GROMACS .gro file of C-alpha atoms in nm:
model
  417
    1UNK     CA    1   7.275   2.756  -6.033
    2UNK     CA    2   7.085   2.603  -5.746
    3UNK     CA    3   6.996   2.931  -5.569
    4UNK     CA    4   6.862   3.073  -5.897
    5UNK     CA    5   6.652   2.763  -5.950
    6UNK     CA    6   6.506   2.788  -5.600
    7UNK     CA    7   6.435   3.157  -5.653
    8UNK     CA    8   6.249   3.077  -5.971
    9UNK     CA    9   6.048   2.808  -5.795
   10UNK     CA   10   5.956   3.039  -5.507
   11UNK     CA   11   5.857   3.319  -5.744
   12UNK     CA   12   5.630   3.087  -5.946
   13UNK     CA   13   5.452   2.945  -5.645
   14UNK     CA   14   5.428   3.279  -5.470
   15UNK     CA   15   5.237   3.399  -5.775
   16UNK     CA   16   5.014   3.089  -5.769
   17UNK     CA   17   4.954   3.136  -5.401
   18UNK     CA   18   4.865   3.502  -5.444
   19UNK     CA   19   4.611   3.412  -5.711
   20UNK     CA   20   4.457   3.101  -5.561
   21UNK     CA   21   4.523   3.096  -5.186
   22UNK     CA   22   4.502   3.454  -5.059
   23UNK     CA   23   4.365   3.359  -4.719
   24UNK     CA   24   4.676   3.176  -4.598
   25UNK     CA   25   4.965   3.328  -4.404
   26UNK     CA   26   5.318   3.293  -4.552
   27UNK     CA   27   5.412   3.035  -4.287
   28UNK     CA   28   5.132   2.809  -4.409
   29UNK     CA   29   5.281   2.817  -4.761
   30UNK     CA   30   5.612   2.654  -4.666
   31UNK     CA   31   5.511   2.300  -4.763
   32UNK     CA   32   5.313   2.430  -5.063
   33UNK     CA   33   5.638   2.564  -5.211
   34UNK     CA   34   5.898   2.345  -5.041
   35UNK     CA   35   5.738   2.015  -5.144
   36UNK     CA   36   5.675   2.128  -5.501
   37UNK     CA   37   5.836   1.971  -5.807
   38UNK     CA   38   5.844   2.046  -6.177
   39UNK     CA   39   5.969   1.879  -6.492
   40UNK     CA   40   5.949   1.895  -6.871
   41UNK     CA   41   5.898   1.570  -7.065
   42UNK     CA   42   6.024   1.594  -7.424
   43UNK     CA   43   5.927   1.337  -7.687
   44UNK     CA   44   6.035   1.329  -8.050
   45UNK     CA   45   5.813   1.084  -8.238
   46UNK     CA   46   5.831   0.954  -8.597
   47UNK     CA   47   5.578   0.709  -8.740
   48UNK     CA   48   5.582   0.543  -9.082
   49UNK     CA   49   5.275   0.328  -9.147
   50UNK     CA   50   5.255   0.143  -9.479
   51UNK     CA   51   4.906   0.014  -9.564
   52UNK     CA   52   4.941  -0.318  -9.741
   53UNK     CA   53   4.586  -0.398  -9.847
   54UNK     CA   54   4.460  -0.341 -10.202
   55UNK     CA   55   4.245  -0.034 -10.275
   56UNK     CA   56   4.345   0.138  -9.951
   57UNK     CA   57   4.216   0.500  -9.946
   58UNK     CA   58   4.565   0.609  -9.833
   59UNK     CA   59   4.885   0.426  -9.925
   60UNK     CA   60   5.074   0.530  -9.614
   61UNK     CA   61   5.069   0.752  -9.306
   62UNK     CA   62   5.397   0.918  -9.220
   63UNK     CA   63   5.451   1.201  -8.971
   64UNK     CA   64   5.726   1.344  -8.751
   65UNK     CA   65   5.662   1.573  -8.455
   66UNK     CA   66   5.808   1.708  -8.133
   67UNK     CA   67   5.615   1.717  -7.807
   68UNK     CA   68   5.673   1.904  -7.480
   69UNK     CA   69   5.482   1.830  -7.158
   70UNK     CA   70   5.548   2.056  -6.860
   71UNK     CA   71   5.426   1.944  -6.517
   72UNK     CA   72   5.432   2.160  -6.205
   73UNK     CA   73   5.303   2.000  -5.883
   74UNK     CA   74   5.281   2.192  -5.558
   75UNK     CA   75   5.292   2.051  -5.210
   76UNK     CA   76   5.009   2.117  -4.965
   77UNK     CA   77   4.962   2.407  -4.726
   78UNK     CA   78   5.006   2.327  -4.358
   79UNK     CA   79   4.704   2.254  -4.139
   80UNK     CA   80   4.413   2.013  -4.111
   81UNK     CA   81   4.302   2.108  -4.461
   82UNK     CA   82   4.595   2.119  -4.703
   83UNK     CA   83   4.549   2.301  -5.031
   84UNK     CA   84   4.758   2.265  -5.346
   85UNK     CA   85   4.768   2.347  -5.715
   86UNK     CA   86   4.906   2.155  -6.014
   87UNK     CA   87   4.959   2.276  -6.370
   88UNK     CA   88   4.999   2.080  -6.694
   89UNK     CA   89   5.108   2.236  -7.024
   90UNK     CA   90   5.132   2.038  -7.348
   91UNK     CA   91   5.266   2.153  -7.684
   92UNK     CA   92   5.298   1.953  -8.006
   93UNK     CA   93   5.495   2.083  -8.306
   94UNK     CA   94   5.482   1.947  -8.661
   95UNK     CA   95   5.821   1.864  -8.808
   96UNK     CA   96   5.703   1.680  -9.120
   97UNK     CA   97   5.362   1.578  -9.254
   98UNK     CA   98   5.121   1.641  -9.543
   99UNK     CA   99   4.750   1.588  -9.623
  100UNK     CA  100   4.824   1.260  -9.805
  101UNK     CA  101   5.033   1.124  -9.514
  102UNK     CA  102   4.814   1.230  -9.218
  103UNK     CA  103   4.643   1.013  -8.959
  104UNK     CA  104   4.915   0.861  -8.742
  105UNK     CA  105   4.763   1.010  -8.426
  106UNK     CA  106   5.057   1.248  -8.379
  107UNK     CA  107   4.892   1.559  -8.525
  108UNK     CA  108   4.538   1.693  -8.566
  109UNK     CA  109   4.428   1.791  -8.918
  110UNK     CA  110   4.156   1.999  -9.082
  111UNK     CA  111   3.826   1.818  -9.151
  112UNK     CA  112   3.803   1.954  -9.507
  113UNK     CA  113   4.160   2.029  -9.616
  114UNK     CA  114   4.312   1.738  -9.423
  115UNK     CA  115   4.611   1.968  -9.371
  116UNK     CA  116   4.794   1.871  -9.049
  117UNK     CA  117   4.818   2.151  -8.793
  118UNK     CA  118   5.158   2.315  -8.743
  119UNK     CA  119   5.106   2.305  -8.367
  120UNK     CA  120   4.852   2.224  -8.099
  121UNK     CA  121   4.853   2.273  -7.724
  122UNK     CA  122   4.667   2.244  -7.396
  123UNK     CA  123   4.692   2.411  -7.055
  124UNK     CA  124   4.528   2.245  -6.754
  125UNK     CA  125   4.505   2.338  -6.386
  126UNK     CA  126   4.416   2.108  -6.099
  127UNK     CA  127   4.320   2.219  -5.751
  128UNK     CA  128   4.396   1.982  -5.462
  129UNK     CA  129   4.255   1.943  -5.112
  130UNK     CA  130   4.412   1.702  -4.863
  131UNK     CA  131   4.258   1.585  -4.537
  132UNK     CA  132   4.442   1.313  -4.345
  133UNK     CA  133   4.520   1.044  -4.609
  134UNK     CA  134   4.252   1.153  -4.856
  135UNK     CA  135   4.308   1.385  -5.155
  136UNK     CA  136   4.041   1.550  -5.371
  137UNK     CA  137   4.152   1.679  -5.713
  138UNK     CA  138   3.938   1.908  -5.931
  139UNK     CA  139   4.031   2.012  -6.283
  140UNK     CA  140   4.261   1.844  -6.535
  141UNK     CA  141   4.313   1.473  -6.466
  142UNK     CA  142   4.504   1.180  -6.617
  143UNK     CA  143   4.350   0.881  -6.439
  144UNK     CA  144   4.506   0.534  -6.442
  145UNK     CA  145   4.209   0.322  -6.333
  146UNK     CA  146   4.057   0.007  -6.485
  147UNK     CA  147   3.741   0.190  -6.599
  148UNK     CA  148   3.919   0.515  -6.699
  149UNK     CA  149   4.277   0.505  -6.833
  150UNK     CA  150   4.430   0.800  -7.017
  151UNK     CA  151   4.621   0.745  -7.343
  152UNK     CA  152   4.994   0.826  -7.362
  153UNK     CA  153   5.107   0.635  -7.671
  154UNK     CA  154   5.170   0.923  -7.912
  155UNK     CA  155   5.320   1.272  -7.884
  156UNK     CA  156   5.112   1.406  -7.592
  157UNK     CA  157   4.900   1.236  -7.328
  158UNK     CA  158   4.523   1.272  -7.336
  159UNK     CA  159   4.350   1.445  -7.045
  160UNK     CA  160   4.009   1.457  -6.879
  161UNK     CA  161   3.824   1.725  -6.686
  162UNK     CA  162   3.645   1.642  -6.363
  163UNK     CA  163   3.698   1.543  -6.003
  164UNK     CA  164   3.881   1.253  -5.838
  165UNK     CA  165   3.884   1.156  -5.470
  166UNK     CA  166   4.157   0.915  -5.359
  167UNK     CA  167   4.151   0.783  -5.003
  168UNK     CA  168   4.402   0.561  -4.821
  169UNK     CA  169   4.268   0.594  -4.467
  170UNK     CA  170   4.279   0.217  -4.411
  171UNK     CA  171   4.615   0.042  -4.442
  172UNK     CA  172   4.630  -0.159  -4.764
  173UNK     CA  173   4.306  -0.012  -4.902
  174UNK     CA  174   4.299   0.250  -5.179
  175UNK     CA  175   3.959   0.392  -5.275
  176UNK     CA  176   3.894   0.608  -5.584
  177UNK     CA  177   3.571   0.782  -5.681
  178UNK     CA  178   3.485   1.069  -5.910
  179UNK     CA  179   3.319   1.219  -6.214
  180UNK     CA  180   3.462   1.305  -6.558
  181UNK     CA  181   3.283   1.552  -6.786
  182UNK     CA  182   3.525   1.641  -7.068
  183UNK     CA  183   3.801   1.471  -7.267
  184UNK     CA  184   4.096   1.613  -7.456
  185UNK     CA  185   4.224   1.357  -7.708
  186UNK     CA  186   4.594   1.284  -7.757
  187UNK     CA  187   4.598   1.482  -8.088
  188UNK     CA  188   4.360   1.765  -8.002
  189UNK     CA  189   4.352   2.108  -7.838
  190UNK     CA  190   3.981   2.103  -7.755
  191UNK     CA  191   3.792   1.968  -7.455
  192UNK     CA  192   3.499   1.765  -7.586
  193UNK     CA  193   3.206   1.611  -7.405
  194UNK     CA  194   3.291   1.275  -7.252
  195UNK     CA  195   3.177   0.989  -7.474
  196UNK     CA  196   3.220   0.654  -7.644
  197UNK     CA  197   3.240   0.621  -8.022
  198UNK     CA  198   3.016   0.882  -8.186
  199UNK     CA  199   2.795   0.919  -7.876
  200UNK     CA  200   2.849   1.181  -7.605
  201UNK     CA  201   2.730   1.212  -7.246
  202UNK     CA  202   2.709   1.472  -6.971
  203UNK     CA  203   2.930   1.275  -6.736
  204UNK     CA  204   3.108   0.953  -6.647
  205UNK     CA  205   3.080   0.846  -6.281
  206UNK     CA  206   3.311   0.588  -6.128
  207UNK     CA  207   3.406   0.437  -5.796
  208UNK     CA  208   3.597   0.144  -5.652
  209UNK     CA  209   3.927   0.047  -5.504
  210UNK     CA  210   4.193  -0.211  -5.439
  211UNK     CA  211   4.303  -0.393  -5.128
  212UNK     CA  212   4.646  -0.543  -5.068
  213UNK     CA  213   4.596  -0.854  -4.856
  214UNK     CA  214   4.973  -0.893  -4.860
  215UNK     CA  215   5.266  -0.760  -5.064
  216UNK     CA  216   5.201  -1.051  -5.299
  217UNK     CA  217   4.820  -1.035  -5.338
  218UNK     CA  218   4.600  -0.745  -5.449
  219UNK     CA  219   4.227  -0.757  -5.531
  220UNK     CA  220   4.031  -0.472  -5.691
  221UNK     CA  221   3.678  -0.378  -5.793
  222UNK     CA  222   3.551  -0.077  -5.990
  223UNK     CA  223   3.220   0.045  -6.128
  224UNK     CA  224   3.174   0.306  -6.399
  225UNK     CA  225   2.873   0.457  -6.573
  226UNK     CA  226   2.882   0.670  -6.885
  227UNK     CA  227   2.538   0.827  -6.848
  228UNK     CA  228   2.289   0.716  -7.116
  229UNK     CA  229   2.555   0.506  -7.293
  230UNK     CA  230   2.700   0.219  -7.086
  231UNK     CA  231   2.771   0.092  -6.736
  232UNK     CA  232   3.064  -0.131  -6.649
  233UNK     CA  233   3.189  -0.347  -6.363
  234UNK     CA  234   3.546  -0.464  -6.318
  235UNK     CA  235   3.712  -0.719  -6.089
  236UNK     CA  236   4.083  -0.788  -6.087
  237UNK     CA  237   4.351  -0.993  -5.915
  238UNK     CA  238   4.728  -0.939  -5.904
  239UNK     CA  239   4.949  -1.203  -5.747
  240UNK     CA  240   5.324  -1.261  -5.735
  241UNK     CA  241   5.493  -1.577  -5.618
  242UNK     CA  242   5.851  -1.696  -5.592
  243UNK     CA  243   5.889  -2.037  -5.757
  244UNK     CA  244   6.238  -2.112  -5.634
  245UNK     CA  245   6.579  -2.118  -5.804
  246UNK     CA  246   6.540  -1.753  -5.903
  247UNK     CA  247   6.209  -1.798  -6.088
  248UNK     CA  248   5.911  -1.572  -6.014
  249UNK     CA  249   5.551  -1.587  -6.133
  250UNK     CA  250   5.324  -1.283  -6.177
  251UNK     CA  251   4.953  -1.344  -6.236
  252UNK     CA  252   4.721  -1.067  -6.363
  253UNK     CA  253   4.353  -1.164  -6.400
  254UNK     CA  254   4.082  -0.914  -6.510
  255UNK     CA  255   3.709  -0.937  -6.576
  256UNK     CA  256   3.469  -0.673  -6.712
  257UNK     CA  257   3.091  -0.683  -6.743
  258UNK     CA  258   2.957  -0.403  -6.967
  259UNK     CA  259   2.589  -0.327  -7.036
  260UNK     CA  260   2.389  -0.045  -7.190
  261UNK     CA  261   2.262   0.247  -6.981
  262UNK     CA  262   1.948   0.456  -7.021
  263UNK     CA  263   1.888   0.571  -7.379
  264UNK     CA  264   2.189   0.367  -7.506
  265UNK     CA  265   2.306   0.649  -7.732
  266UNK     CA  266   2.588   0.436  -7.876
  267UNK     CA  267   2.356   0.148  -7.951
  268UNK     CA  268   2.317  -0.174  -7.758
  269UNK     CA  269   2.613  -0.248  -7.529
  270UNK     CA  270   2.644  -0.613  -7.425
  271UNK     CA  271   2.995  -0.738  -7.350
  272UNK     CA  272   3.178  -0.964  -7.108
  273UNK     CA  273   3.556  -0.953  -7.118
  274UNK     CA  274   3.780  -1.201  -6.939
  275UNK     CA  275   4.152  -1.144  -6.985
  276UNK     CA  276   4.462  -1.257  -6.803
  277UNK     CA  277   4.839  -1.259  -6.831
  278UNK     CA  278   5.092  -1.484  -6.659
  279UNK     CA  279   5.461  -1.389  -6.659
  280UNK     CA  280   5.757  -1.598  -6.547
  281UNK     CA  281   6.080  -1.408  -6.486
  282UNK     CA  282   6.432  -1.531  -6.419
  283UNK     CA  283   6.726  -1.295  -6.413
  284UNK     CA  284   6.725  -1.090  -6.734
  285UNK     CA  285   6.452  -1.300  -6.897
  286UNK     CA  286   6.073  -1.261  -6.889
  287UNK     CA  287   5.828  -1.488  -7.070
  288UNK     CA  288   5.457  -1.396  -7.074
  289UNK     CA  289   5.141  -1.564  -7.199
  290UNK     CA  290   4.805  -1.386  -7.222
  291UNK     CA  291   4.449  -1.481  -7.310
  292UNK     CA  292   4.152  -1.255  -7.378
  293UNK     CA  293   3.794  -1.377  -7.437
  294UNK     CA  294   3.501  -1.151  -7.523
  295UNK     CA  295   3.137  -1.255  -7.531
  296UNK     CA  296   2.814  -1.070  -7.595
  297UNK     CA  297   2.674  -0.881  -7.892
  298UNK     CA  298   2.898  -0.573  -7.886
  299UNK     CA  299   3.262  -0.468  -7.874
  300UNK     CA  300   3.426  -0.381  -7.542
  301UNK     CA  301   3.342  -0.016  -7.457
  302UNK     CA  302   3.591   0.238  -7.319
  303UNK     CA  303   3.607   0.616  -7.300
  304UNK     CA  304   3.706   0.832  -7.597
  305UNK     CA  305   4.050   0.966  -7.520
  306UNK     CA  306   4.137   0.661  -7.313
  307UNK     CA  307   4.273   0.311  -7.354
  308UNK     CA  308   4.108  -0.021  -7.270
  309UNK     CA  309   4.252  -0.180  -6.959
  310UNK     CA  310   4.315  -0.519  -7.118
  311UNK     CA  311   4.622  -0.741  -7.145
  312UNK     CA  312   4.611  -0.761  -7.525
  313UNK     CA  313   4.631  -0.385  -7.573
  314UNK     CA  314   4.942  -0.388  -7.792
  315UNK     CA  315   5.113  -0.132  -8.016
  316UNK     CA  316   4.850  -0.097  -8.291
  317UNK     CA  317   4.546  -0.308  -8.201
  318UNK     CA  318   4.336  -0.371  -7.889
  319UNK     CA  319   4.174  -0.708  -7.983
  320UNK     CA  320   3.845  -0.596  -7.824
  321UNK     CA  321   3.591  -0.656  -8.104
  322UNK     CA  322   3.268  -0.841  -8.038
  323UNK     CA  323   3.310  -1.215  -7.966
  324UNK     CA  324   3.686  -1.195  -8.021
  325UNK     CA  325   3.916  -1.453  -7.865
  326UNK     CA  326   4.287  -1.363  -7.861
  327UNK     CA  327   4.610  -1.493  -7.716
  328UNK     CA  328   4.959  -1.348  -7.683
  329UNK     CA  329   5.311  -1.476  -7.632
  330UNK     CA  330   5.578  -1.228  -7.527
  331UNK     CA  331   5.949  -1.230  -7.446
  332UNK     CA  332   6.156  -0.955  -7.274
  333UNK     CA  333   6.529  -0.938  -7.218
  334UNK     CA  334   6.742  -0.689  -7.022
  335UNK     CA  335   7.095  -0.659  -7.163
  336UNK     CA  336   7.227  -0.535  -6.829
  337UNK     CA  337   7.300  -0.905  -6.773
  338UNK     CA  338   7.547  -0.881  -7.063
  339UNK     CA  339   7.711  -0.569  -6.926
  340UNK     CA  340   7.502  -0.324  -7.132
  341UNK     CA  341   7.276  -0.145  -6.881
  342UNK     CA  342   6.996   0.059  -7.037
  343UNK     CA  343   6.947  -0.171  -7.338
  344UNK     CA  344   6.627  -0.379  -7.344
  345UNK     CA  345   6.447  -0.594  -7.601
  346UNK     CA  346   6.084  -0.707  -7.636
  347UNK     CA  347   5.902  -0.914  -7.894
  348UNK     CA  348   5.544  -1.045  -7.891
  349UNK     CA  349   5.286  -1.208  -8.113
  350UNK     CA  350   4.909  -1.161  -8.061
  351UNK     CA  351   4.644  -1.358  -8.251
  352UNK     CA  352   4.267  -1.286  -8.257
  353UNK     CA  353   3.983  -1.495  -8.401
  354UNK     CA  354   3.600  -1.529  -8.413
  355UNK     CA  355   3.563  -1.152  -8.467
  356UNK     CA  356   3.214  -1.015  -8.533
  357UNK     CA  357   3.213  -0.669  -8.696
  358UNK     CA  358   2.932  -0.553  -8.924
  359UNK     CA  359   2.883  -0.820  -9.189
  360UNK     CA  360   3.196  -1.007  -9.076
  361UNK     CA  361   3.111  -1.313  -8.868
  362UNK     CA  362   3.443  -1.494  -8.818
  363UNK     CA  363   3.719  -1.239  -8.873
  364UNK     CA  364   4.085  -1.304  -8.800
  365UNK     CA  365   4.365  -1.062  -8.709
  366UNK     CA  366   4.718  -1.084  -8.573
  367UNK     CA  367   4.997  -0.847  -8.473
  368UNK     CA  368   5.369  -0.892  -8.425
  369UNK     CA  369   5.565  -0.626  -8.234
  370UNK     CA  370   5.935  -0.578  -8.168
  371UNK     CA  371   6.081  -0.308  -7.940
  372UNK     CA  372   6.446  -0.222  -7.892
  373UNK     CA  373   6.517   0.061  -7.648
  374UNK     CA  374   6.824   0.216  -7.494
  375UNK     CA  375   6.867   0.475  -7.219
  376UNK     CA  376   7.203   0.653  -7.242
  377UNK     CA  377   7.388   0.595  -6.916
  378UNK     CA  378   7.646   0.875  -6.904
  379UNK     CA  379   7.781   1.187  -7.072
  380UNK     CA  380   7.600   1.498  -7.186
  381UNK     CA  381   7.311   1.285  -7.322
  382UNK     CA  382   7.266   1.086  -7.001
  383UNK     CA  383   6.906   0.962  -6.951
  384UNK     CA  384   6.804   1.029  -7.313
  385UNK     CA  385   6.593   0.730  -7.423
  386UNK     CA  386   6.593   0.587  -7.776
  387UNK     CA  387   6.326   0.342  -7.892
  388UNK     CA  388   6.254   0.162  -8.219
  389UNK     CA  389   5.917  -0.009  -8.252
  390UNK     CA  390   5.836  -0.236  -8.545
  391UNK     CA  391   5.480  -0.355  -8.610
  392UNK     CA  392   5.326  -0.600  -8.854
  393UNK     CA  393   4.946  -0.628  -8.855
  394UNK     CA  394   4.735  -0.852  -9.076
  395UNK     CA  395   4.366  -0.947  -9.088
  396UNK     CA  396   4.140  -1.178  -9.287
  397UNK     CA  397   3.805  -1.354  -9.320
  398UNK     CA  398   3.637  -1.026  -9.414
  399UNK     CA  399   3.852  -0.787  -9.209
  400UNK     CA  400   4.064  -0.570  -9.440
  401UNK     CA  401   4.335  -0.387  -9.242
  402UNK     CA  402   4.695  -0.482  -9.326
  403UNK     CA  403   4.995  -0.267  -9.241
  404UNK     CA  404   5.366  -0.253  -9.165
  405UNK     CA  405   5.479   0.019  -8.927
  406UNK     CA  406   5.794   0.163  -8.774
  407UNK     CA  407   5.813   0.413  -8.489
  408UNK     CA  408   6.123   0.597  -8.372
  409UNK     CA  409   6.089   0.770  -8.035
  410UNK     CA  410   6.346   0.986  -7.857
  411UNK     CA  411   6.258   1.097  -7.505
  412UNK     CA  412   6.411   1.304  -7.228
  413UNK     CA  413   6.288   1.437  -6.895
  414UNK     CA  414   6.434   1.760  -6.760
  415UNK     CA  415   6.381   1.811  -6.387
  416UNK     CA  416   6.340   2.183  -6.315
  417UNK     CA  417   6.344   2.135  -5.936
   0.00000   0.00000   0.00000
């Protein structure tokens, strides 16, 4: 089987090389092919969301779908300038849904009929150029940066189009800079103009980096500007410390300052967001406490197709409304300590208050989440992951969203080479 797999890999990248890198001799392609890797991520996702408030326009949202994400990543050609090519293919298939049960975020649906699509897909290519310890990527991107974080909480991950330069020329320092122009949402096949809310822009520019002063201390700063909509600054600190007797403390402190830019197409943006999480771990146990405080006249802005980089981003809610204060308590346990490797448990409670939204001046909301997951350790189903997520969300003082939710997720990654 292994020779056939290698032959398949060489055939695929020889074709890519012939199409995209015709100027290079075969000897220069050795690392391009030899350092390549490919995998298929499979995710089966079921969501049942029961809306509990009176007069809800939809009594429940319930959908079941299967997702496939194929990733092929080349190495780099030999030489001062190394060239490479990555490919991303995503396919979502409807297993069960209907117009009266749509809207879980698993499947797109028609604007008039509300009929969920039977399938949706995306194909993205990314060209790469490497010089020394710097890499420039152009094409389809899934950034994980404080000012631009892609969403991967449903069937398929969202993507962006643009360019990203990552440099690690100085030991301990990682610098990122780039521009995003399009976004493909997690339940969409189309690339739309980058934007926030109902407003769109020509581009989102960003830059910044992080510096590791030691293995225990990391500081970071980023700046982002969604042209004619908002501009944002971020500063963060990560610190780990051994407390003795097997206890360890992890501190994660983040601060955002967001203001309007140019024509302010999304309305006035005025938000400061301080959030932090402190986690104490000992053996199989982890206990975390988080606090998030927003000030200013608007909600916390983040890119359509992305997630906010905040500690109280939980299963359903983000707790990022204007003036909202929120706190979280969380507990994790790894059952490997009881002789059951692969089985983990998490539960958390998040509470938000002082929300300003429209005519609401002092809204309240809270969420309780429980996760139980298991990764099969042996046999023909080895490495298949099973996860059950249970959510309860309630709001009050003028806010009107109440729901109970269950998610069942089965995942598996197949390495092709």
